[in-house]
CSV table of C-alpha atoms in Angstrom, one decimal:
chain,number,residue,atom,x,y,z
A,1,UNK,CA,32.7,118.8,-246.8
A,2,UNK,CA,31.2,115.4,-247.0
A,3,UNK,CA,28.6,114.3,-244.5
A,4,UNK,CA,29.5,111.4,-242.3
A,5,UNK,CA,27.5,108.2,-241.9
A,6,UNK,CA,28.3,105.7,-239.1
A,7,UNK,CA,27.3,102.1,-239.8
A,8,UNK,CA,26.8,99.9,-236.8
A,9,UNK,CA,26.8,96.1,-237.2
A,10,UNK,CA,24.7,93.4,-235.6
A,11,UNK,CA,25.4,90.9,-232.8
A,12,UNK,CA,27.2,88.1,-234.7
A,13,UNK,CA,28.9,90.4,-237.2
A,14,UNK,CA,32.0,92.4,-237.9
A,15,UNK,CA,32.2,95.9,-239.4
A,16,UNK,CA,33.2,94.4,-242.8
A,17,UNK,CA,29.6,93.2,-243.2
A,18,UNK,CA,28.9,96.8,-244.5
A,19,UNK,CA,31.2,96.6,-247.5
A,20,UNK,CA,28.5,96.1,-250.0
A,21,UNK,CA,26.5,99.0,-248.7
A,22,UNK,CA,29.2,101.6,-248.2
A,23,UNK,CA,30.6,100.9,-251.6
A,24,UNK,CA,27.3,101.5,-253.4
A,25,UNK,CA,27.2,104.4,-255.8
A,26,UNK,CA,24.2,105.9,-254.0
A,27,UNK,CA,26.5,106.7,-251.0
A,28,UNK,CA,29.6,107.8,-253.0
A,29,UNK,CA,29.3,111.4,-251.7
A,30,UNK,CA,29.4,110.4,-248.0
A,31,UNK,CA,32.2,109.6,-245.6
A,32,UNK,CA,31.2,106.1,-244.3
A,33,UNK,CA,32.6,104.8,-241.1
A,34,UNK,CA,32.1,101.3,-239.7
A,35,UNK,CA,33.3,101.1,-236.1
A,36,UNK,CA,33.5,97.8,-234.3
A,37,UNK,CA,31.1,97.2,-231.4
A,38,UNK,CA,33.2,94.4,-229.9
A,39,UNK,CA,36.6,95.9,-229.1
A,40,UNK,CA,39.1,94.0,-226.9
A,41,UNK,CA,38.7,96.7,-224.2
A,42,UNK,CA,34.9,96.3,-224.1
A,43,UNK,CA,35.0,92.5,-224.1
A,44,UNK,CA,37.7,92.3,-221.5
A,45,UNK,CA,35.9,94.5,-219.0
A,46,UNK,CA,32.4,93.2,-219.7
A,47,UNK,CA,30.3,94.4,-222.6
A,48,UNK,CA,27.3,96.6,-221.8
A,49,UNK,CA,25.1,98.8,-224.0
A,50,UNK,CA,26.0,101.9,-222.1
A,51,UNK,CA,29.8,101.3,-222.2
A,52,UNK,CA,29.6,100.5,-226.0
A,53,UNK,CA,27.6,103.7,-226.5
A,54,UNK,CA,30.0,105.8,-224.5
A,55,UNK,CA,32.9,104.4,-226.5
A,56,UNK,CA,31.1,105.2,-229.7
A,57,UNK,CA,30.4,108.8,-228.5
A,58,UNK,CA,34.1,109.2,-227.7
A,59,UNK,CA,35.1,108.1,-231.2
A,60,UNK,CA,32.7,110.4,-232.8
A,61,UNK,CA,34.0,113.4,-230.9
A,62,UNK,CA,31.9,116.5,-231.3
A,63,UNK,CA,30.6,115.7,-234.8
A,64,UNK,CA,26.9,115.5,-235.5
A,65,UNK,CA,26.6,112.6,-237.9
A,66,UNK,CA,24.1,110.2,-239.4
A,67,UNK,CA,23.8,106.8,-237.8
A,68,UNK,CA,22.7,103.5,-239.5
A,69,UNK,CA,22.3,100.4,-237.4
A,70,UNK,CA,21.0,96.9,-237.8
A,71,UNK,CA,19.7,94.8,-234.9
A,72,UNK,CA,22.3,95.3,-232.1
A,73,UNK,CA,23.7,98.2,-234.1
A,74,UNK,CA,20.3,99.8,-234.2
A,75,UNK,CA,19.9,99.5,-230.4
A,76,UNK,CA,23.3,101.2,-229.9
A,77,UNK,CA,22.3,104.0,-232.3
A,78,UNK,CA,19.0,104.4,-230.5
A,79,UNK,CA,20.7,104.5,-227.2
A,80,UNK,CA,23.2,107.1,-228.5
A,81,UNK,CA,20.3,109.3,-229.7
A,82,UNK,CA,18.7,109.2,-226.3
A,83,UNK,CA,21.9,109.7,-224.2
A,84,UNK,CA,24.0,111.9,-226.7
A,85,UNK,CA,21.4,113.7,-228.9
A,86,UNK,CA,23.9,116.4,-229.9
A,87,UNK,CA,26.0,113.7,-231.8
A,88,UNK,CA,23.1,112.5,-233.9
A,89,UNK,CA,21.9,114.1,-237.2
A,90,UNK,CA,19.6,111.3,-238.2
A,91,UNK,CA,18.8,107.7,-237.5
A,92,UNK,CA,18.2,104.8,-239.9
A,93,UNK,CA,17.3,101.8,-237.6
A,94,UNK,CA,16.8,98.4,-239.2
A,95,UNK,CA,15.2,95.7,-237.0
A,96,UNK,CA,15.6,97.7,-233.8
A,97,UNK,CA,14.4,96.6,-230.4
A,98,UNK,CA,13.6,98.9,-227.4
A,99,UNK,CA,12.4,96.2,-225.0
A,100,UNK,CA,12.9,92.7,-226.5
A,101,UNK,CA,10.3,90.1,-225.6
A,102,UNK,CA,11.6,87.5,-223.1
A,103,UNK,CA,10.7,84.7,-225.5
A,104,UNK,CA,12.7,86.2,-228.3
A,105,UNK,CA,15.7,86.5,-226.0
A,106,UNK,CA,15.4,82.9,-224.8
A,107,UNK,CA,15.2,81.6,-228.4
A,108,UNK,CA,18.2,83.6,-229.5
A,109,UNK,CA,20.2,82.5,-226.5
A,110,UNK,CA,19.3,78.9,-227.2
A,111,UNK,CA,20.4,79.2,-230.9
A,112,UNK,CA,23.6,80.8,-229.8
A,113,UNK,CA,24.3,77.9,-227.5
A,114,UNK,CA,23.5,75.2,-230.0
A,115,UNK,CA,25.2,76.6,-233.1
A,116,UNK,CA,29.0,76.3,-233.6
A,117,UNK,CA,31.0,79.4,-232.7
A,118,UNK,CA,32.3,79.6,-236.2
A,119,UNK,CA,28.7,80.1,-237.4
A,120,UNK,CA,27.5,82.7,-234.9
A,121,UNK,CA,30.6,84.5,-233.8
A,122,UNK,CA,32.7,87.1,-235.6
A,123,UNK,CA,36.4,86.2,-235.5
A,124,UNK,CA,37.3,88.5,-232.7
A,125,UNK,CA,34.6,87.2,-230.3
A,126,UNK,CA,34.3,83.9,-228.5
A,127,UNK,CA,30.9,82.2,-227.9
A,128,UNK,CA,31.3,82.8,-224.2
A,129,UNK,CA,31.7,86.5,-224.8
A,130,UNK,CA,28.8,86.7,-227.2
A,131,UNK,CA,26.5,85.0,-224.7
A,132,UNK,CA,27.7,87.5,-222.1
A,133,UNK,CA,26.7,90.3,-224.5
A,134,UNK,CA,23.2,88.7,-224.9
A,135,UNK,CA,22.9,88.4,-221.1
A,136,UNK,CA,23.6,92.1,-220.7
A,137,UNK,CA,20.8,92.9,-223.1
A,138,UNK,CA,18.2,90.6,-221.4
A,139,UNK,CA,16.7,93.5,-219.4
A,140,UNK,CA,17.0,96.1,-222.1
A,141,UNK,CA,14.4,98.8,-221.9
A,142,UNK,CA,14.7,102.0,-224.0
A,143,UNK,CA,11.0,102.7,-224.2
A,144,UNK,CA,11.2,105.6,-221.8
A,145,UNK,CA,13.5,107.5,-224.2
A,146,UNK,CA,11.8,107.0,-227.5
A,147,UNK,CA,9.7,110.1,-227.2
A,148,UNK,CA,12.8,112.2,-226.7
A,149,UNK,CA,14.3,111.4,-230.0
A,150,UNK,CA,13.8,114.4,-232.3
A,151,UNK,CA,16.0,113.8,-235.3
A,152,UNK,CA,14.7,112.5,-238.7
A,153,UNK,CA,14.4,108.7,-238.2
A,154,UNK,CA,13.6,105.8,-240.5
A,155,UNK,CA,12.6,102.6,-238.8
A,156,UNK,CA,13.0,99.7,-241.3
A,157,UNK,CA,12.3,96.0,-241.1
A,158,UNK,CA,12.3,93.2,-243.7
A,159,UNK,CA,8.9,91.9,-244.4
A,160,UNK,CA,10.2,88.4,-243.7
A,161,UNK,CA,11.9,89.4,-240.4
A,162,UNK,CA,8.9,88.5,-238.4
A,163,UNK,CA,10.7,88.4,-235.1
A,164,UNK,CA,11.3,92.2,-235.3
A,165,UNK,CA,8.2,93.5,-237.1
A,166,UNK,CA,6.2,94.3,-234.0
A,167,UNK,CA,9.1,96.2,-232.4
A,168,UNK,CA,9.6,98.2,-235.6
A,169,UNK,CA,6.0,99.3,-235.6
A,170,UNK,CA,6.1,100.2,-231.9
A,171,UNK,CA,9.3,102.2,-232.2
A,172,UNK,CA,8.2,104.0,-235.3
A,173,UNK,CA,5.0,105.0,-233.5
A,174,UNK,CA,6.8,106.1,-230.3
A,175,UNK,CA,9.4,108.3,-231.9
A,176,UNK,CA,7.7,111.5,-233.0
A,177,UNK,CA,9.9,112.1,-236.0
A,178,UNK,CA,10.0,108.5,-237.3
A,179,UNK,CA,8.6,106.9,-240.4
A,180,UNK,CA,8.3,103.1,-240.9
A,181,UNK,CA,9.5,101.2,-244.0
A,182,UNK,CA,8.7,97.5,-244.4
A,183,UNK,CA,10.9,96.2,-247.1
A,184,UNK,CA,9.3,93.5,-249.3
A,185,UNK,CA,11.1,90.2,-249.6
A,186,UNK,CA,13.8,91.3,-247.1
A,187,UNK,CA,15.0,89.1,-244.2
A,188,UNK,CA,16.8,90.2,-241.0
A,189,UNK,CA,20.2,90.5,-242.6
A,190,UNK,CA,19.1,92.3,-245.8
A,191,UNK,CA,22.1,94.7,-245.5
A,192,UNK,CA,24.3,91.7,-246.4
A,193,UNK,CA,21.9,89.9,-248.7
A,194,UNK,CA,20.6,93.0,-250.5
A,195,UNK,CA,23.3,95.6,-250.1
A,196,UNK,CA,22.4,97.7,-253.1
A,197,UNK,CA,18.7,98.0,-252.0
A,198,UNK,CA,19.8,98.7,-248.4
A,199,UNK,CA,22.0,101.6,-249.7
A,200,UNK,CA,19.1,103.0,-251.8
A,201,UNK,CA,16.9,103.1,-248.7
A,202,UNK,CA,19.7,104.8,-246.7
A,203,UNK,CA,20.3,107.3,-249.5
A,204,UNK,CA,16.5,108.1,-249.6
A,205,UNK,CA,16.5,108.6,-245.9
A,206,UNK,CA,19.4,111.1,-245.9
A,207,UNK,CA,18.7,114.9,-246.4
A,208,UNK,CA,19.3,116.1,-250.0
C-alpha cells in the first residue's frame, strides 16, 4: 500500500500550486493529497489556525501520514503535529514560523493591503478574508510545543528567503528530531519556482 503525503499550501495560494511537485517522478510511488486550507466553511465562520487544523485532522481520519507544508501550510502541519501527533508520520516544513516577529507581520499586512487582490489572493478568497486570516495569526506562538514533536522532521528554507531563515534555524534547533536544510539559490516559493528540486528534497526526507 502506497504511503500518503499531504501537501499544505501557503497563504496566497491554492492547492494546485503543488502540481509540479506531486507529478515529479521522485514521488511517483506515493499517494499525494493537496487539501485546501481555505474552505467556504472556514472562511464563513472565521478562519483560525486551530479550526483549520481540526478540519485537516478530520479529513485525514485515523491515518498516520507524512505532511509537507510551506509557510502557512508549514504552520498548520506543525500545529497538527503538536495537537494530533498520532496523525503525523513525518514533517517537511519549508519556511515555517512558530512565533512570527511583529515587524514581519506588519510588513506582510501592509503588502497585502497595497497589492491588488488578483495578485495576492487565490480565486476562492477575497482580500478581506485573507487579511482576517493574517490577523488571526498575529499572536501565533507554537514555541511551547516544539519540544514535543518526536517524528522525523526536515526544516527547509531557501537561502534567499531571508525573512524566514532565523525562524527555520530556531525551529530546527527546538525540535529534537529535526534537521535543517538551507536550499541554495531558493526563494520563499521554491516549491512553485523549483518544483523538481523541491520534490527531490521531499523524497530524500521520506523513509526508504
